[in-house]
mmCIF file of C-alpha atoms and ligand atoms in Angstrom:
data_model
loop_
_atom_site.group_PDB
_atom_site.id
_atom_site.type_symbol
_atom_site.label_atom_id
_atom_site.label_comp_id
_atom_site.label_asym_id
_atom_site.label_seq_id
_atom_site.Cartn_x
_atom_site.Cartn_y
_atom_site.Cartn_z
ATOM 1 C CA UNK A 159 25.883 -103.951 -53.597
ATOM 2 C CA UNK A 160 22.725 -101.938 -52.837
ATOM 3 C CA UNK A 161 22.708 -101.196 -48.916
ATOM 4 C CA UNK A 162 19.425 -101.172 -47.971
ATOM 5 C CA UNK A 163 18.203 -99.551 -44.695
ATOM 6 C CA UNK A 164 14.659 -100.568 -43.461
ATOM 7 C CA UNK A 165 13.162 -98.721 -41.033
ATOM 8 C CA UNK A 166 10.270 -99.488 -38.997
ATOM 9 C CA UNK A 167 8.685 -97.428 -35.915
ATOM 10 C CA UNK A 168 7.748 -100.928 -34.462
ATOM 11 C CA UNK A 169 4.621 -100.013 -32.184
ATOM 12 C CA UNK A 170 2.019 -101.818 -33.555
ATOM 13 C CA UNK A 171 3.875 -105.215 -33.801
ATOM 14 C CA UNK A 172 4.753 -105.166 -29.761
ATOM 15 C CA UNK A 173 1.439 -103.655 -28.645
ATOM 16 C CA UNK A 174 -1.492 -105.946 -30.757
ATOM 17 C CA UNK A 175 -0.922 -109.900 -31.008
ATOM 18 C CA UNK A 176 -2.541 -109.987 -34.258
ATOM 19 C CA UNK A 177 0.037 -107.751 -35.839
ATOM 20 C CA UNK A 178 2.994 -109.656 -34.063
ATOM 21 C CA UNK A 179 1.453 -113.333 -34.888
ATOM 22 C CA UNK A 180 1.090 -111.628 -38.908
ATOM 23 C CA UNK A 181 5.166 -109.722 -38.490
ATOM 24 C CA UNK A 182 6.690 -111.962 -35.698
ATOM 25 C CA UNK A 183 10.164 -110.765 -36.499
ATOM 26 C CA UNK A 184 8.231 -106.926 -37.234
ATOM 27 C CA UNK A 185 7.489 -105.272 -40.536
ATOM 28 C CA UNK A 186 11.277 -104.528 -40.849
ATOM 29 C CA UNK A 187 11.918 -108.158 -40.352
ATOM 30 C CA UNK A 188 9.947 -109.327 -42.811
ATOM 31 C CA UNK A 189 11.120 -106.803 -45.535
ATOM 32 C CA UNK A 190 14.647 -107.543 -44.646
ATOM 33 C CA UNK A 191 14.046 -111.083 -44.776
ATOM 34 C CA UNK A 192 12.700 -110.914 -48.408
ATOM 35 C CA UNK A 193 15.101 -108.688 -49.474
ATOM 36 C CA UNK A 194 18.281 -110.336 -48.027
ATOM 37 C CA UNK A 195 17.185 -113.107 -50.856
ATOM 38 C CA UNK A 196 18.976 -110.916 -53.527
ATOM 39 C CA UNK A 197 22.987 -110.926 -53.762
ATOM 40 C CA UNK A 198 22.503 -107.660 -55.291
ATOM 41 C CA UNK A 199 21.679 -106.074 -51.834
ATOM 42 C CA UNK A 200 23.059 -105.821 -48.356
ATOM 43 C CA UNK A 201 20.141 -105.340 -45.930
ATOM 44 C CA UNK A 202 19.867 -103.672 -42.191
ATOM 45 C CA UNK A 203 16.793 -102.848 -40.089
ATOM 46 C CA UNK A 204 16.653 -99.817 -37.641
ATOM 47 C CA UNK A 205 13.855 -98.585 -35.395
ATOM 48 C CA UNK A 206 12.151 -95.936 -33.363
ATOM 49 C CA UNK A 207 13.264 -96.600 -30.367
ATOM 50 C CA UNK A 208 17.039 -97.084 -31.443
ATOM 51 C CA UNK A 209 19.326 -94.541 -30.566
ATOM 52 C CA UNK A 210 19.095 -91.855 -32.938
ATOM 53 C CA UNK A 211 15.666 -93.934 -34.086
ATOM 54 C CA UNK A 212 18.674 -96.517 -35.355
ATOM 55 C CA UNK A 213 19.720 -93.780 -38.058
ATOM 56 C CA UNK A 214 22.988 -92.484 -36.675
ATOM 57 C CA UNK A 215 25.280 -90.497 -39.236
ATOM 58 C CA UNK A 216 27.248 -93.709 -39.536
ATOM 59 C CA UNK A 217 23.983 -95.520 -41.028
ATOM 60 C CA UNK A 218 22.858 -93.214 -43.233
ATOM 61 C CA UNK A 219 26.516 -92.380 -44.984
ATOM 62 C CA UNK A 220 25.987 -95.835 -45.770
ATOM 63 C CA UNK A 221 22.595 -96.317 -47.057
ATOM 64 C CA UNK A 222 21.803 -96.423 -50.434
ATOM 65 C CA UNK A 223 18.169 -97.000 -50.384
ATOM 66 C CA UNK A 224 15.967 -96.343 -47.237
ATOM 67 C CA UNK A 225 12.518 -97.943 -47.144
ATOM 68 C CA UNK A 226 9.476 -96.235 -44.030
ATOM 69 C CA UNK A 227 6.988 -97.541 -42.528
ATOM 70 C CA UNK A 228 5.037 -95.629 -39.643
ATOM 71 C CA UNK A 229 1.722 -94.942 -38.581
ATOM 72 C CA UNK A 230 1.382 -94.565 -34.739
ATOM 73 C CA UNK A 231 4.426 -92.390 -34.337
ATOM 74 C CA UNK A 232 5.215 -90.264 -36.874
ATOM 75 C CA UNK A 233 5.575 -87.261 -34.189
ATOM 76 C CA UNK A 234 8.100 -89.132 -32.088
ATOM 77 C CA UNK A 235 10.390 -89.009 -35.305
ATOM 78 C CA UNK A 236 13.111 -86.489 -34.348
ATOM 79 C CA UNK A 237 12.747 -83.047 -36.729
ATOM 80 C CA UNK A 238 17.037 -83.328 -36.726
ATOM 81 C CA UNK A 239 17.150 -87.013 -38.457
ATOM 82 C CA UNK A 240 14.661 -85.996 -40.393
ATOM 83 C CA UNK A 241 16.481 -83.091 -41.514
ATOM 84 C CA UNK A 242 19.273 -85.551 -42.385
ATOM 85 C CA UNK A 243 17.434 -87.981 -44.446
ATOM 86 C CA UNK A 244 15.435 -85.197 -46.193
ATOM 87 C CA UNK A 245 19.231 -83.923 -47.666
ATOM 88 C CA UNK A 246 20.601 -87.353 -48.235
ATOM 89 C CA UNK A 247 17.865 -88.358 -50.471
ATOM 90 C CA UNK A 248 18.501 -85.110 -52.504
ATOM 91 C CA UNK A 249 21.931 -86.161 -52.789
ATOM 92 C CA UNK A 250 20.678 -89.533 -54.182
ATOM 93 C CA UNK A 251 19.471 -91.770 -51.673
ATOM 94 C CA UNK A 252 16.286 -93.769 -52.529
ATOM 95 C CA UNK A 253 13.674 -93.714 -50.522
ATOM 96 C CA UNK A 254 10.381 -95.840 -50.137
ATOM 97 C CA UNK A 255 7.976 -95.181 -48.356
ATOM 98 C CA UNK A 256 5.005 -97.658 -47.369
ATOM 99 C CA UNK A 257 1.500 -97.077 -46.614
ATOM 100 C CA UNK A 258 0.878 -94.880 -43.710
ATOM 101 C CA UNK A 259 4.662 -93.672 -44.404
ATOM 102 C CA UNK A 260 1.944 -91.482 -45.992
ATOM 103 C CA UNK A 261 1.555 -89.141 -43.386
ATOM 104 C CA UNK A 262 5.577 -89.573 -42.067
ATOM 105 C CA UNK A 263 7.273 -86.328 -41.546
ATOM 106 C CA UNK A 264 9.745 -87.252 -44.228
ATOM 107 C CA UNK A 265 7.192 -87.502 -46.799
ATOM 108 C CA UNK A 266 5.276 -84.400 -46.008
ATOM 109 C CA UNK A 267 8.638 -82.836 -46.006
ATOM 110 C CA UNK A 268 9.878 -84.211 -49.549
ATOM 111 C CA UNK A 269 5.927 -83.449 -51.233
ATOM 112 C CA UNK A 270 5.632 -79.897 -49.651
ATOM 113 C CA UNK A 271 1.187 -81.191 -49.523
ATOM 114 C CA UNK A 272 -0.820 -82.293 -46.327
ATOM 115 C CA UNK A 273 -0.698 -86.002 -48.531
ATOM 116 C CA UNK A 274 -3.826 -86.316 -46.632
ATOM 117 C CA UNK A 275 -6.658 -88.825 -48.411
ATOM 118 C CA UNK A 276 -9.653 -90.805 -47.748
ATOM 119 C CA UNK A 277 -9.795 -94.434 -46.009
ATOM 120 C CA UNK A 278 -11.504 -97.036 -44.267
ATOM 121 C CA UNK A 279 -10.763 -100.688 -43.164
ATOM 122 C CA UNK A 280 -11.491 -104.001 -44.481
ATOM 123 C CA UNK A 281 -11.466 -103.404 -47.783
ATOM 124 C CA UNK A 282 -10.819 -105.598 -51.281
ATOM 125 C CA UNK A 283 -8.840 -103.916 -53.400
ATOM 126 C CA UNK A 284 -7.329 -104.784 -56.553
ATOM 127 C CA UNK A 285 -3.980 -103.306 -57.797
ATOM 128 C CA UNK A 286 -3.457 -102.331 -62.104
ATOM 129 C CA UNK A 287 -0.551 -101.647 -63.560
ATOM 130 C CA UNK A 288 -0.671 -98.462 -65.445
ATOM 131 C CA UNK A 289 3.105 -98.365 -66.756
ATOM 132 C CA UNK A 290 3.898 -101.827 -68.264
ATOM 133 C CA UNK A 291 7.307 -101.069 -69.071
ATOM 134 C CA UNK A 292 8.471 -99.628 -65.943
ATOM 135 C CA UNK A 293 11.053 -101.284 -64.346
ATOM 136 C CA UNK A 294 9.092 -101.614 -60.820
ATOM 137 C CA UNK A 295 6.487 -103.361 -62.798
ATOM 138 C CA UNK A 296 9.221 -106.254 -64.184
ATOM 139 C CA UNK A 297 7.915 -109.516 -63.327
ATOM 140 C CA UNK A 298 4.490 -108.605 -61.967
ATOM 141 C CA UNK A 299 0.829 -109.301 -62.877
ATOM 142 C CA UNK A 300 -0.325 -106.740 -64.518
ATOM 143 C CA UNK A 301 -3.562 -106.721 -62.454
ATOM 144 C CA UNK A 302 -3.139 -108.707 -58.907
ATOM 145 C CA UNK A 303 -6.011 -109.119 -55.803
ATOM 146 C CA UNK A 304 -5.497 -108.023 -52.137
ATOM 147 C CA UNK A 305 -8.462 -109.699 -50.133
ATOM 148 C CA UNK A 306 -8.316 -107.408 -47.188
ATOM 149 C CA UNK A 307 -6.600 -104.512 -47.661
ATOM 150 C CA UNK A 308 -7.197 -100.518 -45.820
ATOM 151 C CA UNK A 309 -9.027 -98.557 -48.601
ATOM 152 C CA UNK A 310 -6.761 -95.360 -49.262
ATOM 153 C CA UNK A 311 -8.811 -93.201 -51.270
ATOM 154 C CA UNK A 312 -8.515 -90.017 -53.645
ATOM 155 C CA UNK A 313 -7.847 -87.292 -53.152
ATOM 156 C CA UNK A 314 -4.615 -87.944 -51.921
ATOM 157 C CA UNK A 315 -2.751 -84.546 -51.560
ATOM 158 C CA UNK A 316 0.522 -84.993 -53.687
ATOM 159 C CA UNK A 317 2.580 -83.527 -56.247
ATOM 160 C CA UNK A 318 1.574 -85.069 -59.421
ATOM 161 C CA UNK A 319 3.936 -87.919 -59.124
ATOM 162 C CA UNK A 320 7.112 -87.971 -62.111
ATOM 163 C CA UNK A 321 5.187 -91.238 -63.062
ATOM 164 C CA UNK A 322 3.044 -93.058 -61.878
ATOM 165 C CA UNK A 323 3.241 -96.997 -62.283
ATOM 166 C CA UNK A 324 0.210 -98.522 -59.891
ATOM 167 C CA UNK A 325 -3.689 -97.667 -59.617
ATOM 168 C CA UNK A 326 -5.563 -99.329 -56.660
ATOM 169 C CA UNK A 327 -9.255 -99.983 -57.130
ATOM 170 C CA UNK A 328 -11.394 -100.642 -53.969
ATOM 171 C CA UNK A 329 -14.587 -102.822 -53.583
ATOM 172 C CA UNK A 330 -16.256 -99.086 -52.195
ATOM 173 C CA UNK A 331 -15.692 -97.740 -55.515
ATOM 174 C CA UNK A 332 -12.820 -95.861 -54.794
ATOM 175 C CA UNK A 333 -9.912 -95.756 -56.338
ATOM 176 C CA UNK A 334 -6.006 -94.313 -55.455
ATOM 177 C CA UNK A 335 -2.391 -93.577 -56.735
ATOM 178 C CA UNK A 336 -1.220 -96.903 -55.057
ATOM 179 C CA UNK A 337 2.502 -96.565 -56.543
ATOM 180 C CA UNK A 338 3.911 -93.109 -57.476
ATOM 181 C CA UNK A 339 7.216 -92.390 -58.555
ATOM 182 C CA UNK A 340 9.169 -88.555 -57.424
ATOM 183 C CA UNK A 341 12.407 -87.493 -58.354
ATOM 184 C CA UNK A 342 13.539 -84.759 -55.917
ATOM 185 C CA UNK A 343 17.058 -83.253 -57.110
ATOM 186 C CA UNK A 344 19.341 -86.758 -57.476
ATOM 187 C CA UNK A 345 17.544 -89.094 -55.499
ATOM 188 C CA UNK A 346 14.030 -90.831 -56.127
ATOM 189 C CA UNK A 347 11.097 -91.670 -53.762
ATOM 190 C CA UNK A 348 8.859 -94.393 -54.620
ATOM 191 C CA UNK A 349 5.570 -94.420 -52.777
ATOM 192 C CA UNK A 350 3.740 -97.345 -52.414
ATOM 193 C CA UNK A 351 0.405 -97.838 -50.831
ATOM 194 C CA UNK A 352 -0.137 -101.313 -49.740
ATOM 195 C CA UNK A 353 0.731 -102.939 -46.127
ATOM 196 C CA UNK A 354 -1.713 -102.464 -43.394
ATOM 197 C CA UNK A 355 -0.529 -103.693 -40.400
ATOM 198 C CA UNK A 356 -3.035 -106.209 -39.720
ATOM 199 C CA UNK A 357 -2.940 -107.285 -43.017
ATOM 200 C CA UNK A 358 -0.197 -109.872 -44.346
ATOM 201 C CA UNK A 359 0.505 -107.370 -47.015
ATOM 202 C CA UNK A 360 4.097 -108.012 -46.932
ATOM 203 C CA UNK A 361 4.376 -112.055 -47.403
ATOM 204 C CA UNK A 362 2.464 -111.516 -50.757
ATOM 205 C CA UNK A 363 4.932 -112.117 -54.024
ATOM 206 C CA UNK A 364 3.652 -109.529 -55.591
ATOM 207 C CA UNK A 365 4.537 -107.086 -53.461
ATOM 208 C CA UNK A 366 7.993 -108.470 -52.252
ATOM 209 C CA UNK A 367 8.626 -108.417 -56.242
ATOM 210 C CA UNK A 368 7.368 -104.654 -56.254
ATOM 211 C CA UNK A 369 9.035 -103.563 -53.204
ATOM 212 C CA UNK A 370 12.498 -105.322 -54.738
ATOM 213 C CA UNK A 371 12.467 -103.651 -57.931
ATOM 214 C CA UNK A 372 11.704 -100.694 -56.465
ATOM 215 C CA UNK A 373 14.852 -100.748 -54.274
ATOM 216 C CA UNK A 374 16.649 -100.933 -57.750
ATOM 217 C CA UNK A 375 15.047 -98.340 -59.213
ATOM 218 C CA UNK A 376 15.861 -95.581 -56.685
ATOM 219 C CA UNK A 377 19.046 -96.866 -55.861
ATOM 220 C CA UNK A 378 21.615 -94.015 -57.663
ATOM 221 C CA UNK A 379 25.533 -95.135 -57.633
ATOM 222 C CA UNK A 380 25.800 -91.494 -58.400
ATOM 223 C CA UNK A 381 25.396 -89.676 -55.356
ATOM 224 C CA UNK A 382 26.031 -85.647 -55.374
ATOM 225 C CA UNK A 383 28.268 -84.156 -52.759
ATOM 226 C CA UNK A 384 25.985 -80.646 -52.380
ATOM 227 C CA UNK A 385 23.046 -79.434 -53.803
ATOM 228 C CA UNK A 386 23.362 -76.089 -53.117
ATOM 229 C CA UNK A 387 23.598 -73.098 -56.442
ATOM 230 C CA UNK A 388 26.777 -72.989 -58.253
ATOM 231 C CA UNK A 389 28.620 -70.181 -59.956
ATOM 232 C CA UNK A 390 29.970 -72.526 -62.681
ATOM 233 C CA UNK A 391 32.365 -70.899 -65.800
ATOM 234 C CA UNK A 392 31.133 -71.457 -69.246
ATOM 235 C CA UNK A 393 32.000 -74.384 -71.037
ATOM 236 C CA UNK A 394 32.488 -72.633 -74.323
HETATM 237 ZN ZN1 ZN B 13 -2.995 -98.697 -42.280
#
């Protein structure tokens, strides 16, 4: 079983009536939702205003794959748990992070770049595959619409990504790195830039299939106990 932890800071859903009549169970409730549809995974929610932002140690020692989203409140995320989840996912935990997870303190943390870019709302944008054979892209258009989407925009400040799997194009001409792939010691990150808040981003197929395989492909059974330098004798 893949234990998935989805985390959501939950603002936007409680304070606008558009977002909660799009997410009436929140962003984390519809991911989970989706997700709980596979007997391959074993899902939980947590949010900002949980104790411990719902990521005690408990949680994450038992979290294989941990998917952000957060936009309003990125500097009410505690610099501690952060510090936690920034050594777990070098140990092998997945990580996904969604949209505005963009600018999360996680994310700046784990791409060592401002992961600053352009955007604007109300756009169209259109999503291309650029990696066919990746296993995120299994069972997905290779081209697919979003009728109202945020435009994120390049430049977007990040590493080059380990590979890079989706290209948005925007009706403004613009175009972004809409699904990047980074490998950070034994554990993977998969960034994903879809899923505005106002937007029903996350009831699309498309992107529940995207969002699913991506949970697979960070997930590592593997985890490492320590990171840290070894003194190691020679093998021969
Ligand atoms: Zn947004």
């Amino acid at each position: 079983m893949i234990r998935v932890t989805v985390w959501n800071e939950f603002k936007h859903e409680i304070r606008n009536p558009e977002v909660a009549a799009i997410y009436p169970e929140g962003i984390h409730g519809c991911i989970a939702s989706f997700l709980g549809a596979n007997d391959d995974m074993e899902i939980k929610t947590a949010t900002l205003d949980m104790d411990e932002h719902g990521l005690t140690d408990e949680v994450l020692d038992n979290t294989d794959v941990l998917i952000w989203w957060g936009h309003l409140a990125h500097g009410s995320v505690r610099d501690d748990i952060v510090e936690k989840i920034y050594k777990k996912v070098h140990r092998g935990m997945g990580l996904i992070a969604l949209h505005s997870a963009h600018n999360s303190k996680i994310f700046h943390k784990l791409m060592g770049t401002t992961c600053s870019l352009r955007w604007r709302d109300n756009a169209r944008e259109h999503i291309w595959c650029v990696n066919p054979s990746h296993p995120i892209a299994k069972g997905v258009p290779a081209d697919f619409r979003i009728d109202r989407e945020e435009m994120y925009g390049e430049f977007f400040d990040i590493p080059a990504p380990d590979e890079l799997v989706y290209i948005g194009w925007f009706n403004g001409g613009e175009v972004f790195r809409s699904g990047c792939v980074f490998n950070r010691a034994h554990g993977k990150i998969f960034y994903f830039q879809p899923g505005h808040e106002t937007n029903p981003i996350f009831h699309m197929p498309e992107i529940q299939k995207i969002i699913t395989n991506a949970v697979r492909y960070v997930y590592n059974e593997n985890k490492a106990e320590d990171v840290a330098c070894a003194h190691t004798p020679a093998v021969e």
